[in-house]
């Protein structure tokens, strides 16, 4: 009984820490998003670099939270061959929000900052929607089979959005996660 209560307390504190960490680090990213609206390419690259640095720090604090609040031990092979200067496409069978935390923990500072393909609707998510945009995460419009049957001209839009996402980052090493 006491052990279960302790787990609930630790879990609650951990969730609060995730929330506060997200608000703290999304705030400078949100401010950088405003500056990123200035249409000067070198300036936009610089603000993207700063936003990525903030997001990397956010992940670092999340990783500390995971180490303190959880006792999960992972055995992952092949990490020693990775480099922050490389180009990577990480493909994951996304099952829950935990997948993102796991990928970020495993690859943190081993490869370029993970840029996830994001559902278009998430651009409206408080704090994170603007942060996703500022971090150059590609937004994808997904259509149901029924909708595509009614609008066949939209077939292939997701493939074009993917191609555009890769064209957008062709000058700097990056990691895209799908």
Coordinates of N, CA and C in Angstrom, one line a residue:
X1 N 0.8 -1.2 0.0 CA 0.0 0.0 0.0 C 0.9 1.3 0.0
X2 N 1.9 1.3 0.9 CA 2.7 2.5 1.0 C 3.6 2.6 -0.3
X3 N 4.0 1.4 -0.8 CA 4.8 1.4 -2.1 C 4.0 2.0 -3.2
X4 N 2.7 1.6 -3.3 CA 1.8 2.0 -4.4 C 1.6 3.5 -4.3
X5 N 1.4 4.0 -3.1 CA 1.2 5.4 -2.8 C 2.5 6.2 -3.2
X6 N 3.6 5.7 -2.9 CA 4.9 6.3 -3.3 C 5.0 6.4 -4.8
X7 N 4.6 5.4 -5.5 CA 4.7 5.4 -7.0 C 3.8 6.4 -7.5
X8 N 2.6 6.6 -7.0 CA 1.7 7.6 -7.4 C 2.2 9.0 -7.2
X9 N 2.8 9.2 -6.1 CA 3.4 10.5 -5.7 C 4.6 10.8 -6.7
X10 N 5.5 9.9 -6.9 CA 6.6 10.1 -7.8 C 6.1 10.3 -9.2
X11 N 5.0 9.6 -9.7 CA 4.5 9.8 -11.0 C 3.9 11.2 -11.1
X12 N 3.2 11.6 -10.1 CA 2.6 13.0 -10.2 C 3.6 14.0 -10.3
X13 N 4.7 13.9 -9.4 CA 5.8 14.9 -9.5 C 6.4 14.9 -10.8
X14 N 6.6 13.7 -11.4 CA 7.3 13.6 -12.7 C 6.4 14.3 -13.8
X15 N 5.1 14.1 -13.8 CA 4.3 14.7 -14.8 C 4.3 16.2 -14.6
X16 N 4.3 16.7 -13.4 CA 4.4 18.1 -13.2 C 5.8 18.7 -13.7
X17 N 6.8 17.9 -13.5 CA 8.1 18.3 -14.0 C 8.2 18.4 -15.5
X18 N 7.6 17.4 -16.2 CA 7.5 17.4 -17.6 C 6.7 18.6 -18.1
X19 N 5.6 18.9 -17.4 CA 4.8 20.1 -17.8 C 5.6 21.4 -17.6
X20 N 6.2 21.6 -16.5 CA 6.9 22.8 -16.2 C 8.1 22.9 -17.2
X21 N 8.8 21.8 -17.4 CA 10.0 21.8 -18.3 C 9.5 22.2 -19.8
X22 N 8.3 21.7 -20.2 CA 7.8 22.0 -21.5 C 7.5 23.5 -21.6
X23 N 6.8 24.0 -20.6 CA 6.5 25.5 -20.6 C 7.7 26.3 -20.6
X24 N 8.7 26.0 -19.7 CA 9.9 26.8 -19.6 C 10.7 26.8 -21.0
X25 N 10.8 25.7 -21.6 CA 11.6 25.6 -22.8 C 10.8 26.0 -24.1
X26 N 9.5 25.8 -24.1 CA 8.7 26.3 -25.2 C 8.6 27.8 -25.3
X27 N 8.8 28.5 -24.1 CA 8.7 29.9 -24.1 C 9.8 30.6 -25.0
X28 N 11.1 30.3 -24.8 CA 12.1 30.9 -25.7 C 11.9 30.4 -27.1
X29 N 11.4 29.2 -27.3 CA 11.2 28.8 -28.7 C 10.1 29.6 -29.3
X30 N 9.0 29.9 -28.5 CA 7.9 30.7 -29.0 C 8.4 32.1 -29.4
X31 N 9.3 32.6 -28.5 CA 9.8 34.0 -28.8 C 10.7 33.9 -30.1
X32 N 11.5 32.9 -30.2 CA 12.3 32.7 -31.5 C 11.4 32.6 -32.7
X33 N 10.2 32.0 -32.5 CA 9.3 31.8 -33.7 C 8.9 33.2 -34.2
X34 N 8.7 34.1 -33.3 CA 8.3 35.5 -33.8 C 9.5 36.1 -34.6
X35 N 10.7 35.9 -34.1 CA 11.9 36.4 -34.8 C 12.1 35.7 -36.1
X36 N 11.7 34.4 -36.2 CA 11.9 33.6 -37.4 C 11.0 34.1 -38.5
X37 N 10.0 34.9 -38.2 CA 9.1 35.5 -39.3 C 9.9 36.5 -40.1
X38 N 11.0 37.0 -39.7 CA 11.8 37.9 -40.5 C 12.3 37.2 -41.7
X39 N 12.0 37.6 -42.9 CA 12.3 36.9 -44.1 C 13.7 37.0 -44.6
X40 N 14.7 36.7 -43.8 CA 16.1 36.8 -44.2 C 16.7 35.4 -43.9
X41 N 17.1 34.7 -44.9 CA 17.5 33.3 -44.8 C 18.6 33.0 -43.7
X42 N 19.7 33.8 -43.7 CA 20.7 33.5 -42.6 C 20.1 33.7 -41.2
X43 N 19.2 34.7 -41.1 CA 18.6 35.0 -39.8 C 17.7 33.8 -39.4
X44 N 16.9 33.3 -40.4 CA 16.0 32.1 -40.1 C 16.9 30.9 -39.7
X45 N 18.0 30.7 -40.3 CA 18.8 29.6 -40.0 C 19.4 29.7 -38.6
X46 N 19.7 31.0 -38.2 CA 20.2 31.3 -36.9 C 19.2 31.0 -35.8
X47 N 18.0 31.5 -36.1 CA 16.9 31.3 -35.1 C 16.5 29.8 -35.0
X48 N 16.6 29.1 -36.1 CA 16.4 27.6 -36.1 C 17.4 27.0 -35.2
X49 N 18.7 27.4 -35.4 CA 19.8 26.8 -34.6 C 19.5 27.1 -33.1
X50 N 19.1 28.3 -32.7 CA 18.8 28.6 -31.3 C 17.6 27.8 -30.8
X51 N 16.6 27.7 -31.6 CA 15.4 26.9 -31.2 C 15.8 25.4 -31.0
X52 N 16.6 24.9 -31.9 CA 17.1 23.5 -31.7 C 17.9 23.3 -30.4
X53 N 18.7 24.3 -30.1 CA 19.5 24.3 -28.9 C 18.5 24.3 -27.6
X54 N 17.5 25.1 -27.7 CA 16.5 25.1 -26.6 C 15.8 23.7 -26.5
X55 N 15.4 23.2 -27.6 CA 14.7 21.9 -27.6 C 15.7 20.8 -27.1
X56 N 16.9 20.9 -27.5 CA 17.9 19.9 -27.0 C 18.0 20.0 -25.5
X57 N 18.0 21.2 -24.9 CA 18.1 21.4 -23.5 C 16.8 20.8 -22.8
X58 N 15.7 21.0 -23.5 CA 14.4 20.5 -23.0 C 14.4 19.0 -22.8
X59 N 15.0 18.3 -23.9 CA 15.1 16.9 -23.9 C 16.1 16.5 -22.8
X60 N 17.1 17.2 -22.6 CA 18.1 16.9 -21.5 C 17.4 16.8 -20.2
X61 N 16.6 17.8 -19.9 CA 15.9 17.9 -18.6 C 14.9 16.8 -18.5
X62 N 14.2 16.5 -19.6 CA 13.3 15.3 -19.6 C 14.0 14.0 -19.3
X63 N 15.2 13.9 -19.8 CA 16.0 12.7 -19.6 C 16.4 12.6 -18.1
X64 N 16.7 13.7 -17.5 CA 17.0 13.7 -16.1 C 15.8 13.2 -15.3
X65 N 14.7 13.8 -15.7 CA 13.4 13.4 -15.0 C 13.2 11.9 -15.1
X66 N 13.4 11.4 -16.3 CA 13.2 9.9 -16.5 C 14.1 9.1 -15.6
X67 N 15.4 9.5 -15.5 CA 16.4 8.8 -14.7 C 16.0 8.8 -13.2
X68 N 15.5 10.0 -12.8 CA 15.2 10.1 -11.4 C 13.9 9.4 -11.0
X69 N 12.9 9.5 -11.9 CA 11.6 9.0 -11.5 C 11.3 7.6 -12.0
X70 N 12.1 7.0 -12.9 CA 11.9 5.7 -13.4 C 13.2 4.8 -13.2
X71 N 13.0 3.6 -13.3 CA 14.1 2.6 -13.2 C 14.2 1.8 -14.4
X72 N 13.8 2.3 -15.6 CA 13.9 1.5 -16.8 C 15.4 1.5 -17.2
X73 N 15.8 0.3 -17.5 CA 17.1 0.0 -18.1 C 17.0 -0.5 -19.5
X74 N 17.7 0.2 -20.4 CA 17.6 -0.2 -21.8 C 18.9 -0.7 -22.3
X75 N 18.9 -1.7 -23.1 CA 20.1 -2.2 -23.8 C 19.9 -1.8 -25.3
X76 N 20.7 -0.9 -25.8 CA 20.6 -0.5 -27.2 C 22.0 -0.7 -27.8
X77 N 22.0 -1.3 -28.9 CA 23.2 -1.6 -29.7 C 23.4 -0.7 -30.8
X78 N 24.6 -0.4 -31.2 CA 24.9 0.4 -32.4 C 25.0 1.9 -32.2
X79 N 24.8 2.4 -31.0 CA 24.8 3.9 -30.8 C 26.2 4.5 -31.0
X80 N 27.3 3.7 -30.8 CA 28.6 4.2 -30.9 C 29.0 4.6 -32.3
X81 N 28.2 4.1 -33.3 CA 28.5 4.4 -34.7 C 27.8 5.7 -35.2
X82 N 26.9 6.3 -34.3 CA 26.1 7.4 -34.7 C 27.0 8.7 -34.5
X83 N 26.6 9.7 -35.3 CA 27.3 11.0 -35.2 C 26.4 12.2 -35.3
X84 N 26.7 13.3 -34.7 CA 25.8 14.4 -34.7 C 25.9 15.1 -36.1
X85 N 26.9 14.8 -36.9 CA 27.1 15.3 -38.2 C 26.4 14.5 -39.3
X86 N 25.8 13.4 -38.9 CA 25.2 12.5 -39.9 C 23.7 12.9 -40.3
X87 N 23.2 12.2 -41.3 CA 21.8 12.4 -41.7 C 21.1 11.1 -41.4
X88 N 20.0 11.2 -40.8 CA 19.2 10.0 -40.3 C 17.7 10.2 -40.6
X89 N 17.1 9.0 -40.9 CA 15.7 8.9 -41.0 C 15.3 7.8 -40.0
X90 N 14.6 8.2 -38.9 CA 14.2 7.3 -37.9 C 12.8 6.9 -38.1
X91 N 12.6 5.6 -38.3 CA 11.2 5.2 -38.6 C 10.7 4.4 -37.4
X92 N 9.6 4.8 -36.8 CA 9.1 4.1 -35.6 C 7.7 3.8 -35.7
X93 N 7.2 2.7 -35.2 CA 5.8 2.4 -35.2 C 5.2 3.1 -34.0
X94 N 4.8 4.3 -34.2 CA 4.3 5.2 -33.1 C 3.1 4.6 -32.5
X95 N 3.2 4.2 -31.2 CA 2.1 3.6 -30.5 C 1.5 4.5 -29.4
X96 N 2.4 5.4 -28.8 CA 1.9 6.3 -27.8 C 2.9 7.4 -27.7
X97 N 2.6 8.4 -26.8 CA 3.5 9.5 -26.7 C 4.8 9.1 -26.0
X98 N 4.8 8.0 -25.3 CA 6.0 7.5 -24.7 C 7.1 7.2 -25.8
X99 N 6.7 6.8 -26.9 CA 7.7 6.5 -28.0 C 8.6 7.7 -28.3
X100 N 8.0 8.9 -28.3 CA 8.8 10.1 -28.5 C 9.8 10.3 -27.4
X101 N 9.4 10.1 -26.2 CA 10.4 10.3 -25.1 C 11.5 9.2 -25.1
X102 N 11.2 8.0 -25.5 CA 12.2 7.0 -25.6 C 13.2 7.3 -26.7
X103 N 12.7 7.7 -27.9 CA 13.6 8.0 -29.0 C 14.5 9.2 -28.7
X104 N 13.9 10.2 -28.0 CA 14.7 11.4 -27.6 C 15.7 11.0 -26.6
X105 N 15.4 10.1 -25.7 CA 16.4 9.7 -24.7 C 17.5 8.9 -25.3
X106 N 17.2 8.0 -26.2 CA 18.2 7.1 -26.8 C 19.1 7.9 -27.7
X107 N 18.6 8.8 -28.5 CA 19.4 9.5 -29.5 C 19.9 10.9 -29.1
X108 N 19.5 11.3 -27.9 CA 19.9 12.7 -27.4 C 21.4 12.9 -27.5
X109 N 21.8 13.9 -28.2 CA 23.2 14.3 -28.4 C 24.0 13.3 -29.2
X110 N 23.4 12.3 -29.7 CA 24.1 11.3 -30.5 C 23.9 11.5 -32.0
X111 N 22.8 12.1 -32.4 CA 22.4 12.4 -33.7 C 21.8 13.8 -33.7
X112 N 21.7 14.4 -34.9 CA 21.0 15.8 -34.9 C 19.6 15.7 -34.3
X113 N 19.2 16.8 -33.8 CA 17.9 16.9 -33.1 C 16.8 16.2 -33.9
X114 N 16.0 15.4 -33.3 CA 14.9 14.7 -34.0 C 13.8 15.6 -34.4
X115 N 13.4 15.6 -35.7 CA 12.3 16.4 -36.2 C 11.2 15.5 -36.6
X116 N 10.2 15.4 -35.9 CA 9.1 14.5 -36.2 C 8.1 15.1 -37.2
X117 N 7.6 14.2 -38.0 CA 6.5 14.5 -38.9 C 5.3 14.7 -38.0
X118 N 4.6 15.8 -38.1 CA 3.5 16.2 -37.2 C 2.2 16.3 -38.0
X119 N 1.1 15.8 -37.3 CA -0.2 15.9 -37.9 C -0.5 17.4 -38.0
X120 N -1.1 17.9 -39.1 CA -1.4 19.3 -39.3 C -2.2 19.9 -38.1
X121 N -3.1 19.1 -37.6 CA -4.0 19.6 -36.5 C -3.2 20.0 -35.3
X122 N -2.0 19.5 -35.1 CA -1.2 19.8 -33.8 C -0.6 21.2 -33.9
X123 N -0.7 21.9 -35.0 CA -0.2 23.2 -35.0 C -1.0 24.1 -34.1
X124 N -2.2 23.7 -33.7 CA -3.0 24.5 -32.8 C -2.9 24.1 -31.4
X125 N -2.0 23.1 -31.1 CA -1.8 22.6 -29.7 C -1.1 23.7 -28.9
X126 N -1.6 24.1 -27.7 CA -1.0 25.2 -27.0 C 0.5 25.0 -26.7
X127 N 1.3 26.0 -26.9 CA 2.7 26.0 -26.7 C 3.4 25.2 -27.8
X128 N 3.1 23.9 -27.8 CA 3.8 23.0 -28.7 C 3.6 23.2 -30.2
X129 N 2.4 23.6 -30.6 CA 2.2 23.8 -32.0 C 3.1 24.9 -32.6
X130 N 3.3 26.0 -32.0 CA 4.2 27.0 -32.5 C 5.6 26.5 -32.3
X131 N 5.9 25.8 -31.3 CA 7.3 25.2 -31.1 C 7.6 24.3 -32.2
X132 N 6.6 23.4 -32.6 CA 6.9 22.5 -33.7 C 7.2 23.2 -35.0
X133 N 6.5 24.3 -35.2 CA 6.7 25.1 -36.4 C 8.1 25.8 -36.3
X134 N 8.4 26.4 -35.2 CA 9.7 27.0 -35.0 C 10.9 26.0 -35.1
X135 N 10.7 24.8 -34.8 CA 11.7 23.8 -34.9 C 11.8 23.1 -36.2
X136 N 11.0 23.6 -37.2 CA 11.0 23.1 -38.6 C 10.6 21.7 -38.7
X137 N 9.6 21.3 -37.9 CA 9.0 20.0 -38.0 C 8.0 20.1 -39.1
X138 N 8.0 19.1 -40.0 CA 7.1 19.2 -41.1 C 5.7 18.8 -40.7
X139 N 4.7 19.5 -41.1 CA 3.3 19.2 -40.8 C 2.7 18.5 -42.0
X140 N 2.0 17.4 -41.7 CA 1.4 16.5 -42.7 C -0.1 16.6 -42.6
X141 N -0.7 16.7 -43.7 CA -2.2 16.6 -43.8 C -2.5 15.2 -44.2
X142 N -3.2 14.5 -43.4 CA -3.5 13.1 -43.6 C -5.0 13.0 -44.0
X143 N -5.3 12.3 -45.0 CA -6.7 12.2 -45.4 C -7.2 10.7 -45.3
X144 N -8.4 10.5 -45.0 CA -9.0 9.2 -44.9 C -9.2 8.7 -46.4
X145 N -9.4 7.4 -46.5 CA -9.6 6.7 -47.8 C -10.9 7.3 -48.4
X146 N -11.9 7.5 -47.6 CA -13.1 8.0 -48.1 C -13.0 9.4 -48.6
X147 N -12.2 10.3 -47.9 CA -12.0 11.6 -48.3 C -11.2 11.7 -49.6
X148 N -10.2 10.8 -49.8 CA -9.4 10.7 -51.0 C -10.3 10.2 -52.2
X149 N -11.2 9.4 -51.9 CA -12.1 8.9 -52.9 C -12.9 10.0 -53.5
X150 N -13.3 10.9 -52.6 CA -14.1 12.1 -53.1 C -13.2 13.2 -53.7
X151 N -11.9 13.2 -53.3 CA -11.0 14.3 -53.7 C -9.7 13.6 -54.2
X152 N -9.7 12.9 -55.3 CA -8.5 12.2 -55.8 C -7.4 13.1 -56.1
X153 N -7.6 14.3 -56.4 CA -6.6 15.3 -56.7 C -5.6 15.5 -55.5
X154 N -6.0 15.1 -54.3 CA -5.2 15.3 -53.1 C -4.3 14.1 -52.9
X155 N -4.4 13.1 -53.7 CA -3.5 11.9 -53.5 C -2.1 12.4 -53.7
X156 N -1.2 11.9 -52.9 CA 0.2 12.2 -53.0 C 0.6 13.5 -52.3
X157 N -0.3 14.2 -51.7 CA 0.1 15.5 -51.0 C 1.0 15.2 -49.9
X158 N 0.8 14.1 -49.2 CA 1.7 13.7 -48.1 C 3.1 13.4 -48.5
X159 N 3.2 12.8 -49.7 CA 4.5 12.5 -50.3 C 5.2 13.8 -50.7
X160 N 4.5 14.7 -51.3 CA 5.0 16.0 -51.6 C 5.5 16.8 -50.4
X161 N 4.7 16.8 -49.3 CA 5.1 17.4 -48.1 C 6.3 16.8 -47.5
X162 N 6.5 15.5 -47.6 CA 7.7 14.9 -47.2 C 8.9 15.3 -48.0
X163 N 8.8 15.4 -49.3 CA 9.8 15.8 -50.2 C 10.2 17.3 -49.8
X164 N 9.2 18.1 -49.6 CA 9.5 19.5 -49.2 C 10.2 19.6 -47.9
X165 N 9.9 18.7 -47.0 CA 10.6 18.7 -45.7 C 12.0 18.4 -45.8
X166 N 12.4 17.5 -46.7 CA 13.8 17.1 -46.9 C 14.5 18.2 -47.7
X167 N 13.8 18.8 -48.7 CA 14.4 20.0 -49.4 C 14.7 21.1 -48.5
X168 N 13.9 21.3 -47.5 CA 14.0 22.4 -46.5 C 15.3 22.3 -45.7
X169 N 15.7 21.1 -45.4 CA 16.9 20.9 -44.5 C 18.1 20.4 -45.3
X170 N 18.2 20.5 -46.6 CA 19.3 19.9 -47.3 C 20.6 20.5 -47.0
X171 N 20.7 21.7 -46.4 CA 22.0 22.3 -46.1 C 22.6 22.0 -44.8
X172 N 21.9 21.3 -43.9 CA 22.4 21.0 -42.6 C 22.0 19.5 -42.2
X173 N 22.9 18.9 -41.5 CA 22.6 17.5 -41.1 C 21.3 17.5 -40.2
X174 N 20.5 16.6 -40.4 CA 19.2 16.5 -39.7 C 18.8 15.1 -39.5
X175 N 17.8 15.0 -38.6 CA 17.2 13.7 -38.4 C 15.7 13.9 -38.5
X176 N 15.0 13.1 -39.3 CA 13.6 13.1 -39.5 C 13.1 11.8 -38.9
X177 N 12.0 11.9 -38.1 CA 11.4 10.7 -37.5 C 10.0 10.6 -38.1
X178 N 9.7 9.4 -38.6 CA 8.4 9.2 -39.1 C 7.8 8.0 -38.3

